[in-house]
XYZ file of C-alpha atoms in Angstrom:
747
model
C -23.491 29.900 18.757
C -24.058 33.024 20.818
C -20.444 33.937 20.521
C -20.609 33.588 16.735
C -23.618 35.902 16.597
C -21.992 38.368 18.922
C -18.781 38.215 16.882
C -20.646 39.122 13.717
C -22.370 41.986 15.514
C -19.119 43.217 17.074
C -17.356 43.205 13.789
C -19.535 46.087 12.532
C -18.914 48.179 15.760
C -16.626 51.290 15.809
C -12.969 50.706 16.409
C -12.797 52.481 19.764
C -14.521 51.305 22.944
C -16.612 54.401 23.518
C -19.673 54.971 25.756
C -21.915 53.984 22.816
C -20.288 50.549 22.619
C -20.704 49.856 26.337
C -24.422 50.707 26.230
C -25.096 47.806 23.830
C -24.592 45.382 26.611
C -23.403 41.800 26.501
C -25.137 38.462 26.199
C -25.623 36.786 29.523
C -28.944 34.994 28.850
C -30.946 36.684 31.557
C -34.076 34.949 30.477
C -32.664 31.559 31.423
C -31.628 32.843 34.794
C -35.096 34.259 35.450
C -36.786 31.020 34.414
C -34.299 29.007 36.508
C -35.347 31.041 39.581
C -38.937 30.138 38.792
C -38.003 26.448 38.548
C -38.670 26.430 34.791
C -36.501 24.081 32.782
C -36.141 23.514 29.044
C -36.379 20.190 27.127
C -33.803 19.465 24.451
C -33.894 16.984 21.648
C -31.255 14.872 19.919
C -31.271 13.323 16.489
C -30.357 9.747 15.545
C -26.607 10.728 15.317
C -26.635 12.139 18.916
C -26.545 15.768 17.741
C -28.434 18.636 19.443
C -31.577 19.704 17.577
C -35.007 21.175 18.347
C -36.345 24.556 19.319
C -34.126 24.970 22.355
C -30.945 23.878 20.687
C -29.811 27.420 19.754
C -30.696 28.655 23.266
C -28.561 25.995 24.885
C -25.667 26.617 22.563
C -25.754 30.418 23.348
C -25.985 29.726 27.046
C -22.956 27.492 26.847
C -21.025 30.391 25.326
C -22.013 32.628 28.221
C -20.955 30.061 30.828
C -17.583 29.580 29.098
C -16.869 33.311 29.271
C -17.723 33.312 32.994
C -15.780 30.291 34.113
C -12.961 29.685 31.660
C -10.052 32.205 31.575
C -8.975 33.499 28.172
C -5.405 32.515 28.969
C -6.291 28.838 28.824
C -4.583 27.570 25.590
C -5.548 23.918 25.753
C -9.102 22.777 26.485
C -7.875 19.339 27.534
C -5.825 20.904 30.427
C -6.635 19.060 33.636
C -6.577 22.364 35.546
C -9.839 23.322 33.838
C -11.626 20.263 35.342
C -13.387 22.101 38.137
C -14.504 24.891 35.811
C -15.950 22.384 33.350
C -17.836 20.707 36.185
C -19.343 24.119 37.083
C -20.466 24.617 33.472
C -22.072 21.161 33.371
C -23.809 21.737 36.743
C -25.245 25.081 35.584
C -26.515 23.544 32.402
C -28.335 20.715 34.243
C -30.140 23.350 36.443
C -31.918 24.852 33.397
C -32.066 22.061 30.761
C -33.517 18.544 30.951
C -30.767 16.274 29.612
C -31.013 12.529 29.752
C -28.162 10.017 29.359
C -25.824 12.464 31.089
C -22.757 10.311 30.595
C -23.063 10.461 26.783
C -24.375 14.024 26.620
C -21.767 15.509 28.935
C -18.987 14.727 26.478
C -20.910 16.384 23.677
C -21.730 19.459 25.705
C -18.155 19.978 26.922
C -16.823 19.503 23.409
C -19.163 22.167 22.258
C -18.010 24.363 25.128
C -14.466 23.862 23.917
C -15.474 25.193 20.487
C -17.181 28.188 22.103
C -14.006 28.994 24.094
C -11.813 28.855 20.919
C -14.295 31.124 19.155
C -14.264 33.599 22.133
C -10.449 33.879 22.060
C -10.509 34.297 18.238
C -13.068 37.089 18.526
C -10.992 38.998 20.956
C -7.900 38.625 18.837
C -9.617 39.837 15.690
C -11.326 42.748 17.316
C -8.724 44.146 19.640
C -5.344 42.882 18.430
C -5.753 43.216 14.630
C -6.534 45.941 12.231
C -9.210 46.078 9.556
C -6.975 44.105 7.203
C -6.598 41.313 9.805
C -2.967 42.085 10.604
C -1.587 42.317 14.115
C -1.239 45.911 15.331
C 2.112 47.142 16.639
C 0.775 49.338 19.492
C -0.535 48.064 22.804
C -4.257 47.332 22.506
C -6.580 48.891 25.004
C -8.367 46.904 27.645
C -11.828 45.729 26.524
C -13.948 47.533 29.050
C -17.095 46.013 27.708
C -16.112 42.506 28.825
C -14.626 43.507 32.197
C -16.967 41.113 34.051
C -15.327 38.262 32.150
C -11.692 39.395 31.886
C -9.319 40.769 34.534
C -6.478 43.097 33.803
C -3.908 40.428 34.491
C -5.641 37.969 32.195
C -5.722 40.567 29.365
C -2.009 41.301 29.588
C -1.173 37.590 29.566
C -3.558 36.996 26.680
C -1.990 39.761 24.597
C 1.453 38.334 25.210
C 0.350 34.885 24.112
C -1.178 36.211 20.864
C 1.945 38.307 20.064
C 4.202 35.279 20.224
C 5.932 34.775 16.868
C 5.071 31.066 16.691
C 1.395 31.883 17.201
C 1.548 34.578 14.439
C 2.919 31.996 11.994
C 0.238 29.440 12.777
C -2.415 32.170 12.602
C -1.157 33.335 9.115
C -1.146 29.753 7.822
C -4.588 28.999 9.037
C -5.889 32.336 7.668
C -4.394 31.535 4.279
C -5.866 28.038 4.282
C -9.383 29.268 5.185
C -9.366 32.412 3.001
C -10.592 30.743 -0.190
C -12.397 27.408 0.456
C -12.976 25.258 -2.584
C -16.590 24.413 -1.544
C -17.846 27.213 0.693
C -20.377 26.474 3.460
C -23.410 28.776 2.993
C -25.824 28.054 5.849
C -24.401 30.508 8.513
C -25.150 29.400 12.099
C -27.701 26.718 11.077
C -25.182 23.817 11.239
C -25.497 20.364 9.716
C -27.725 18.886 12.397
C -30.397 21.614 12.247
C -30.121 21.635 8.451
C -30.832 17.938 8.414
C -33.893 18.526 10.735
C -35.134 21.297 8.471
C -34.882 19.116 5.330
C -36.647 16.169 6.967
C -39.414 18.450 8.231
C -39.952 20.134 4.867
C -39.983 16.799 2.940
C -42.065 15.101 5.704
C -39.757 12.153 5.382
C -39.920 9.105 7.666
C -36.106 8.811 7.641
C -34.211 9.601 10.797
C -31.048 10.815 9.107
C -29.588 11.744 5.688
C -26.374 10.544 4.055
C -23.382 12.818 4.656
C -23.013 13.684 0.972
C -26.609 14.852 0.741
C -26.133 17.225 3.707
C -22.814 18.363 2.308
C -24.456 19.365 -0.988
C -27.428 21.193 0.668
C -25.027 23.097 2.910
C -23.497 24.643 -0.191
C -26.667 25.780 -1.825
C -26.993 29.588 -1.759
C -30.099 31.708 -1.068
C -31.000 31.690 -4.755
C -31.199 27.858 -4.731
C -28.580 27.289 -7.383
C -25.980 24.551 -7.135
C -22.529 25.057 -8.478
C -21.287 22.551 -11.152
C -18.348 21.391 -9.091
C -20.548 20.775 -6.083
C -23.055 18.839 -8.204
C -20.207 16.788 -9.716
C -18.988 15.719 -6.227
C -22.554 14.783 -5.288
C -23.056 12.711 -8.456
C -19.783 10.882 -7.864
C -20.933 10.104 -4.290
C -24.105 8.629 -5.606
C -22.185 6.435 -7.959
C -19.754 5.332 -5.227
C -22.549 4.566 -2.729
C -23.845 1.919 -5.126
C -20.599 -0.013 -5.163
C -19.171 0.470 -1.606
C -20.674 -1.493 1.284
C -21.392 0.134 4.688
C -18.607 -1.912 6.337
C -16.075 -0.839 3.696
C -17.355 2.784 4.096
C -16.693 2.538 7.856
C -13.354 0.835 7.831
C -11.705 3.067 5.215
C -13.190 6.364 4.067
C -16.709 7.543 3.496
C -17.965 8.021 -0.052
C -17.806 11.761 0.487
C -14.098 11.608 1.476
C -13.419 9.417 -1.573
C -15.129 11.749 -3.958
C -13.338 14.780 -2.458
C -10.073 12.790 -2.363
C -9.293 13.959 1.191
C -8.531 11.982 4.340
C -11.151 11.204 6.936
C -10.185 12.610 10.326
C -10.538 10.233 13.363
C -13.510 10.775 15.680
C -15.625 12.712 13.133
C -17.742 12.156 9.988
C -17.333 14.581 7.148
C -20.604 16.208 6.179
C -22.444 15.506 9.376
C -21.268 18.324 11.716
C -20.279 18.436 15.393
C -21.047 15.443 17.616
C -21.511 12.795 14.889
C -18.903 10.063 15.203
C -18.247 6.806 13.378
C -19.746 5.031 16.404
C -23.056 6.916 16.286
C -23.254 6.798 12.466
C -22.450 3.153 11.987
C -23.942 1.928 15.231
C -20.780 -0.096 16.062
C -17.395 1.134 17.149
C -14.485 1.299 14.837
C -11.782 -1.280 15.609
C -8.652 0.304 17.065
C -5.340 -0.261 15.387
C -3.675 -3.242 17.104
C -0.328 -2.722 18.811
C 2.915 -4.100 17.417
C 2.950 -6.877 19.985
C -0.650 -7.822 19.107
C 0.224 -7.933 15.450
C 3.182 -10.218 16.106
C 1.157 -12.484 18.313
C -1.622 -12.748 15.757
C 0.893 -13.402 12.940
C 2.632 -16.145 14.936
C -0.658 -17.756 15.747
C -1.729 -17.704 12.159
C 1.603 -19.111 10.953
C 1.271 -21.973 13.424
C -2.300 -22.684 12.231
C -1.247 -22.670 8.580
C 1.682 -24.955 9.272
C -0.498 -27.390 11.202
C -3.122 -27.360 8.453
C -0.466 -28.052 5.832
C 0.851 -30.940 7.851
C -2.613 -32.380 8.323
C -3.570 -31.930 4.711
C -0.334 -33.493 3.339
C -0.541 -36.360 5.814
C -4.101 -37.101 4.756
C -3.327 -36.929 1.023
C -0.249 -39.054 1.445
C -1.954 -41.755 3.474
C -4.849 -41.819 1.022
C -2.447 -42.056 -1.889
C -0.359 -44.781 -0.282
C -3.348 -46.856 0.778
C -4.563 -47.027 -2.750
C -1.188 -48.187 -3.995
C -0.500 -50.844 -1.444
C 0.480 -54.210 -3.080
C 2.333 -57.299 -2.129
C 6.102 -56.785 -1.867
C 6.744 -59.429 -4.404
C 4.571 -57.662 -6.983
C 6.105 -54.320 -6.207
C 9.614 -55.658 -6.604
C 9.052 -56.188 -10.310
C 8.057 -52.626 -11.024
C 9.827 -50.244 -8.711
C 13.200 -50.678 -10.269
C 13.497 -47.918 -12.910
C 15.529 -48.728 -16.090
C 16.457 -45.073 -16.802
C 18.579 -44.956 -13.577
C 21.561 -47.252 -12.803
C 20.644 -50.043 -10.469
C 21.902 -49.676 -6.928
C 22.862 -46.436 -5.183
C 23.952 -43.432 -7.225
C 24.782 -39.735 -6.427
C 22.115 -37.433 -7.717
C 20.848 -33.897 -7.836
C 17.317 -33.049 -6.648
C 15.121 -30.524 -8.375
C 11.676 -29.041 -7.800
C 9.388 -27.569 -10.444
C 7.191 -25.356 -8.247
C 7.008 -22.395 -7.926
C 10.092 -22.230 -10.199
C 12.225 -24.946 -11.694
C 15.390 -25.053 -9.549
C 18.087 -27.262 -7.905
C 17.275 -27.605 -4.227
C 19.636 -30.327 -2.988
C 21.916 -33.245 -3.446
C 21.822 -36.858 -2.220
C 21.786 -40.479 -3.355
C 19.056 -42.344 -5.277
C 18.375 -45.913 -4.272
C 17.136 -47.780 -7.350
C 16.755 -51.312 -6.042
C 14.029 -53.979 -6.474
C 11.590 -54.291 -3.607
C 12.810 -51.174 -1.890
C 10.341 -49.780 0.694
C 10.100 -46.379 2.287
C 9.458 -46.571 6.064
C 7.985 -50.128 5.543
C 5.513 -48.773 2.880
C 5.609 -49.204 -0.878
C 6.929 -46.175 -2.850
C 4.264 -44.146 -4.710
C 4.198 -44.593 -8.448
C 6.613 -42.379 -10.316
C 8.899 -41.897 -7.267
C 12.217 -43.339 -6.047
C 13.741 -43.552 -2.611
C 16.282 -40.810 -2.054
C 18.615 -40.032 0.838
C 19.223 -36.287 1.368
C 22.840 -35.186 1.882
C 22.994 -31.439 1.021
C 20.270 -28.798 0.974
C 20.764 -25.820 -1.387
C 17.364 -24.187 -0.868
C 16.597 -24.044 2.885
C 12.907 -23.113 2.210
C 12.234 -26.007 -0.196
C 9.312 -28.239 0.641
C 9.350 -31.996 0.275
C 7.386 -33.301 -2.755
C 5.697 -35.760 -0.402
C 5.922 -34.949 3.370
C 7.246 -37.683 5.615
C 4.162 -38.835 7.554
C 6.333 -40.811 10.054
C 8.528 -37.952 11.290
C 5.979 -35.193 10.296
C 8.669 -33.547 8.188
C 7.609 -31.027 5.478
C 10.895 -29.124 4.764
C 13.760 -30.584 2.814
C 16.295 -29.215 5.343
C 14.688 -31.284 8.101
C 15.211 -34.468 6.033
C 19.002 -34.417 5.880
C 20.323 -37.883 6.648
C 16.930 -39.586 6.134
C 15.049 -41.140 3.246
C 12.270 -39.423 1.275
C 10.329 -40.186 -1.933
C 11.246 -38.024 -4.870
C 9.626 -37.715 -8.351
C 11.534 -39.516 -11.169
C 11.548 -36.555 -13.498
C 13.151 -34.312 -10.939
C 16.173 -36.548 -10.211
C 19.408 -36.236 -12.162
C 22.356 -38.476 -11.817
C 25.644 -36.523 -11.078
C 27.717 -38.277 -13.715
C 25.137 -37.966 -16.497
C 26.757 -36.527 -19.600
C 24.373 -36.891 -22.506
C 25.560 -36.052 -26.033
C 23.754 -34.523 -28.959
C 21.459 -37.149 -30.551
C 21.794 -37.998 -34.245
C 18.360 -36.676 -35.014
C 15.772 -34.612 -33.212
C 13.561 -37.668 -32.787
C 16.143 -39.689 -30.926
C 18.018 -39.232 -27.688
C 17.295 -37.185 -24.559
C 15.289 -34.020 -24.783
C 17.015 -30.943 -23.388
C 14.584 -30.554 -20.487
C 15.670 -34.011 -19.246
C 19.357 -33.152 -19.192
C 21.228 -32.160 -16.067
C 22.738 -28.729 -15.548
C 26.253 -30.160 -15.855
C 25.468 -31.824 -19.140
C 24.063 -28.551 -20.581
C 27.221 -26.674 -19.705
C 29.300 -29.324 -21.412
C 27.138 -29.049 -24.591
C 27.399 -25.285 -24.459
C 31.214 -25.523 -24.338
C 31.355 -28.031 -27.215
C 29.238 -25.720 -29.418
C 31.281 -22.534 -28.778
C 33.237 -22.850 -32.011
C 30.122 -23.389 -34.132
C 28.419 -20.531 -32.316
C 31.152 -18.115 -33.461
C 30.812 -19.289 -37.054
C 27.074 -18.729 -36.965
C 27.251 -15.256 -35.614
C 30.012 -14.142 -37.965
C 33.176 -12.134 -37.779
C 31.517 -9.096 -36.264
C 30.997 -11.161 -33.057
C 34.675 -11.865 -32.522
C 35.123 -8.778 -30.438
C 32.370 -8.738 -27.771
C 33.019 -5.066 -27.022
C 31.595 -3.971 -30.389
C 28.354 -3.206 -28.493
C 28.898 -2.964 -24.710
C 25.992 -4.509 -22.884
C 25.328 -1.347 -20.852
C 25.247 0.878 -23.938
C 22.291 1.450 -26.290
C 22.360 1.580 -30.080
C 22.519 5.023 -31.549
C 19.442 6.753 -32.814
C 18.486 6.475 -36.460
C 17.722 3.520 -38.670
C 17.706 0.477 -36.498
C 19.236 -2.877 -37.785
C 18.938 -5.810 -35.296
C 22.460 -6.884 -34.534
C 21.710 -9.781 -32.185
C 18.079 -10.799 -32.784
C 18.690 -12.341 -36.208
C 21.782 -14.319 -35.149
C 20.004 -15.568 -32.038
C 17.007 -16.620 -34.088
C 19.343 -18.526 -36.448
C 20.929 -20.287 -33.443
C 17.552 -21.283 -32.106
C 16.455 -22.746 -35.448
C 19.707 -24.710 -35.634
C 19.600 -26.061 -32.086
C 17.354 -28.455 -30.280
C 15.388 -25.353 -29.129
C 13.541 -25.651 -32.410
C 11.800 -28.643 -30.909
C 8.635 -27.963 -28.944
C 9.164 -28.528 -25.223
C 12.914 -27.824 -25.191
C 14.032 -25.514 -22.429
C 17.140 -23.767 -21.051
C 17.897 -23.086 -17.391
C 19.339 -19.843 -16.037
C 20.629 -19.805 -12.438
C 19.347 -16.948 -10.361
C 21.639 -16.113 -7.390
C 20.234 -15.526 -3.949
C 21.122 -11.806 -4.020
C 18.676 -11.266 -6.874
C 15.351 -12.357 -5.350
C 16.412 -13.368 -1.876
C 16.615 -17.046 -2.668
C 18.506 -19.131 -5.127
C 16.534 -20.667 -7.975
C 16.701 -21.610 -11.637
C 14.675 -19.797 -14.238
C 13.241 -21.812 -17.177
C 13.441 -20.377 -20.761
C 11.439 -22.155 -23.470
C 11.266 -21.790 -27.163
C 7.983 -19.841 -26.872
C 9.691 -17.244 -24.699
C 12.222 -16.609 -27.446
C 9.530 -16.557 -30.080
C 7.832 -13.828 -28.108
C 10.920 -11.664 -28.344
C 11.481 -12.306 -32.011
C 7.877 -11.681 -33.000
C 7.407 -8.746 -30.470
C 4.599 -10.512 -28.628
C 3.486 -10.467 -24.988
C 6.246 -11.540 -22.632
C 6.117 -14.162 -19.876
C 7.841 -14.211 -16.474
C 10.877 -16.097 -17.728
C 11.836 -13.190 -20.098
C 11.240 -10.587 -17.435
C 13.387 -12.441 -14.938
C 16.177 -12.992 -17.481
C 16.279 -9.264 -18.038
C 16.497 -8.728 -14.281
C 19.480 -11.082 -14.268
C 20.992 -8.978 -17.086
C 20.472 -5.791 -15.051
C 22.105 -7.425 -12.001
C 25.118 -8.767 -13.959
C 25.820 -5.636 -15.980
C 24.848 -2.856 -13.629
C 24.857 -4.046 -9.998
C 27.394 -6.834 -9.702
C 30.547 -5.326 -8.274
C 28.881 -2.011 -7.733
C 28.127 -1.781 -3.959
C 26.264 1.499 -4.279
C 23.727 0.084 -6.748
C 23.470 -3.421 -5.227
C 22.866 -1.851 -1.765
C 20.246 0.511 -3.143
C 18.120 -1.573 -5.554
C 16.613 -4.956 -5.053
C 14.103 -7.110 -6.901
C 10.926 -8.983 -5.998
C 10.225 -12.320 -7.764
C 7.189 -12.257 -9.986
C 7.019 -16.065 -9.693
C 6.438 -15.910 -5.947
C 4.133 -12.883 -5.906
C 1.548 -12.472 -8.675
C -2.177 -12.222 -8.981
C -2.857 -15.978 -8.925
C -0.743 -16.580 -5.834
C -2.065 -13.482 -3.993
C -5.594 -14.862 -4.393
C -4.637 -18.390 -3.634
C -1.778 -18.067 -1.062
C -1.823 -14.498 0.342
C 0.007 -15.496 3.493
C 3.011 -16.898 1.695
C 3.199 -13.824 -0.564
C 3.113 -11.513 2.459
C 5.756 -13.623 4.256
C 8.101 -13.405 1.214
C 7.680 -9.614 0.806
C 8.283 -9.004 4.551
C 11.363 -11.190 4.388
C 12.688 -9.214 1.419
C 12.032 -5.910 3.178
C 13.883 -7.219 6.349
C 16.927 -8.031 4.235
C 18.387 -4.563 4.608
C 18.525 -1.856 7.317
C 19.095 0.963 4.876
C 16.847 2.643 2.332
C 16.265 0.307 -0.550
C 14.005 0.513 -3.589
C 12.433 -2.872 -4.403
C 11.497 -3.214 -8.020
C 8.557 -5.630 -8.494
C 7.239 -6.423 -11.965
C 3.636 -7.338 -11.157
C 1.567 -9.515 -13.494
C -2.144 -8.913 -13.028
C -2.987 -11.932 -15.224
C -3.030 -10.134 -18.550
C -0.889 -7.021 -17.954
C 2.564 -6.120 -16.632
C 3.104 -3.067 -14.401
C 5.967 -2.007 -12.118
C 5.894 -1.231 -8.416
C 8.910 0.460 -6.804
C 8.619 0.056 -3.060
C 10.582 1.948 -0.375
C 9.515 0.029 2.771
C 11.383 2.245 5.261
C 9.782 5.451 4.050
C 6.562 3.539 3.377
C 6.280 4.893 -0.173
C 5.050 2.913 -3.128
C 5.706 4.223 -6.657
C 3.135 2.962 -9.213
C 4.293 2.823 -12.855
C 1.513 1.638 -15.212
C 1.980 1.955 -18.988
C -1.776 2.005 -19.567
C -2.532 4.906 -17.276
C -4.567 2.853 -14.821
C -4.964 3.489 -11.067
C -3.669 1.287 -8.274
C -7.288 1.044 -7.129
C -7.916 -1.224 -10.044
C -5.696 -3.875 -8.305
C -7.125 -4.029 -4.742
C -5.608 -7.466 -3.962
C -2.159 -6.251 -4.896
C -2.516 -3.021 -2.968
C -3.861 -4.699 0.173
C -0.914 -7.173 0.054
C 1.635 -4.340 -0.259
C -0.013 -2.280 2.581
C -0.251 -5.235 4.898
C 3.355 -6.345 4.201
C 4.690 -2.823 4.933
C 2.669 -2.711 8.228
C 4.035 -6.130 9.252
C 7.566 -4.981 8.313
C 7.014 -1.880 10.451
C 5.974 -4.051 13.270
C 8.877 -6.460 13.059
C 11.403 -3.669 13.031
C 9.475 -2.093 15.949
C 9.198 1.308 14.226
C 7.246 3.991 15.958
C 4.821 5.749 13.579
C 2.548 8.681 14.535
C -1.016 7.570 14.982
C -2.191 9.934 12.306
C 0.101 8.084 9.782
C -0.343 4.535 11.046
C -2.521 3.593 8.162
C -1.354 6.186 5.700
C 1.067 4.389 3.360
C 1.964 6.819 0.532
C 1.088 5.623 -2.991
C 2.444 7.802 -5.849
C 1.311 7.392 -9.421
C 4.289 8.154 -11.676
C 3.455 9.834 -14.964
C 5.575 7.349 -16.976
C 5.557 6.768 -20.778
C 2.352 5.038 -22.022
C 1.982 2.193 -24.494
C -0.169 2.525 -27.564
C -1.110 -1.123 -28.066
C -1.997 -4.173 -26.009
C 1.243 -6.048 -26.014
C 4.087 -3.724 -25.030
C 3.565 -3.736 -21.237
C 6.423 -6.194 -20.538
C 8.906 -4.209 -22.618
C 7.810 -0.998 -20.874
C 8.421 -2.624 -17.459
C 11.870 -3.735 -18.384
C 12.814 -0.269 -19.659
C 11.346 1.302 -16.513
C 13.659 -0.830 -14.363
C 16.674 -0.055 -16.492
C 16.094 3.719 -16.367
C 15.458 3.708 -12.634
C 18.689 1.843 -11.956
C 20.609 3.966 -14.408
C 19.411 7.148 -12.694
C 20.560 5.674 -9.310
C 17.769 7.506 -7.362
C 15.614 6.083 -4.630
C 12.946 8.744 -5.132
C 11.135 8.674 -8.499
C 9.698 12.020 -9.618
C 5.973 12.063 -10.114
C 6.520 13.359 -13.640
C 9.230 10.748 -14.258
C 12.925 11.400 -14.865
C 13.611 14.373 -17.070
C 16.289 12.420 -19.032
C 13.727 9.811 -20.111
C 10.506 11.806 -20.070
C 8.284 11.252 -23.089
C 4.625 10.476 -23.821
C 5.316 7.119 -25.470
C 8.378 4.927 -26.008
C 9.256 4.636 -29.706
C 9.665 1.186 -31.347
C 13.416 1.891 -31.420
C 13.497 2.288 -27.653
C 11.759 -1.021 -27.199
C 14.016 -2.740 -29.814
C 16.991 -1.594 -27.773
C 15.729 -3.601 -24.803
C 15.222 -6.647 -27.003
C 18.780 -6.245 -28.361
C 20.198 -6.295 -24.860
C 18.155 -9.467 -24.094
C 19.371 -11.216 -27.261
C 22.955 -10.209 -26.668
C 22.718 -11.559 -23.082
C 21.386 -14.893 -24.385
C 24.350 -15.162 -26.723
C 27.032 -14.044 -24.319
C 25.704 -16.403 -21.603
C 25.737 -19.169 -24.240
C 22.213 -20.172 -23.325
C 21.713 -21.270 -26.906
C 24.231 -23.665 -28.461
C 24.244 -25.771 -31.606
């Protein structure tokens, strides 16, 4: 503090070092030396945040500045240099001779850090006074030796110091720092007082029983001028801090950013607390140390341990449920023999296809169904609604068994190859099943009970009638290329009306009828089958809110018509399944969601942009994730912030960190927790139902631009405040055309 005061005094001195300047003398704190010789020592006080306060605080701070000038050469560029160890010990010894300081281990660190600040201030003072002109620019001539400070600086030290300061790299850094500090947004107005003594002054004036004040309170008071007025922008930040402090817990405040940092929208630097001044750390403020960031090895070990625990819990839970279910269904073999032979399947052994309905309806394997009277599974009766199945081929290596095998402790389908398992009746399809169209809608097999093979046959049989329904303009499929959009102007639906006619003329008019669309492994990282129901098509025709089936169908359209056969696009853009990662699953099964995202990120070693339509439960938005650059683009058609979706953000951040760990990437400590989120100023919807259509168009435009980086203000080619109804109808036309061309609807 003494150096600061002296700096301000020296700034008003004449430019030359004349006799008059030398007679002013220098600060060496002679009073402390005299009292030390008389064995007089000074008591110092510390506040609750371990900061120096009290009547002798300024005296100690000034004395530290004097000792620094005496023992630390001005050529020392780094305070952490080990060569300064002996000089620092001398400073600490001299301070203990004149000041009573308890808890020396803790206080020594504080004192020496303060000494480092004094040393930097001392070097800055010499630079500004002797090496720069009145306009704070470096002079070209050789500066004269500062005679006044000859007891502190030798001739050799001065020459070396001047050479250091005239280095071009230093000049660039100096200019940058000067520009940054020239016009602070919220200027500090308390001079040498400092936050600690300002807090002490406020507590004394208010006669408060509190031991400390919140950082945002001190921050505001430090920006009040002598007239006592508070600027509007300062008051606004203070009011926002007050609001945030009511909703953020102390633990959350500690682990992330303080309310002051949040209100200012700036990062919190490690080892310090904004608005509390020198010496206050997260440890002293929160009374418990911050947890350090775990190493990559520790993260992997923790992840493996958690995965093992989850797997064991799943096994135990399924084993308990299965045993409980089987015990309640135990009957005599003779009684069971009369009911476990199902009439809808051929008696004996038949080849079959095995399906699962969760999380998506999909074909997972092939095998043989054993439909025989009195058949047992591992000497136990079969559960109701199940048949005995032998597994021959697995198509989905991650598929779980509907009922885990409690004998062999098998939970995955791939581990059951060659053995027998119980499988639900409604998820077994005979290979040679070829149902025909029933005479009426009330008779025969519903479409959702048909096999995939039978559906393809029906689609082929109805191709001729399909062409008749659509009309002559459909004979040439290139009339409207899939990747082109209708021209501007009056819009007449070209495919929606024919598709709606087809739906009304097919079994899709019956409630509960569905169609299945195969999703290749390259699309979501696993092969599955998407289910399309009548209600999904009705949502398109009536322009209503869309479900995941429609969104995934459009993703398949983008893959087929833009990315298939185009290595550049297919290697640059990838998709995340909304069926495996959505709000419900994030809350219920966060580990499986994270595991899936990490697996998707690990699928490529090059820069990829992962497009993820995220359903928050009642709203669709789009995330575009670049996991290698650790950048997340946030596109929300209702202008909301990503902070409104904390579960989603935490999942993405955690997945990127685990991905970083698994690829053993080295990230600077300052960036280890700083994953970049960018809010893209995308077009906004003007009602409550268009979010799904906006997300589909976002994905189309991103792929069409073929850019990994999305501009904050969105692409110039597609920039607009709102999408028109025509632009949304174009997306619906592409969907309807895709349904027709894929022959998903037949008559």
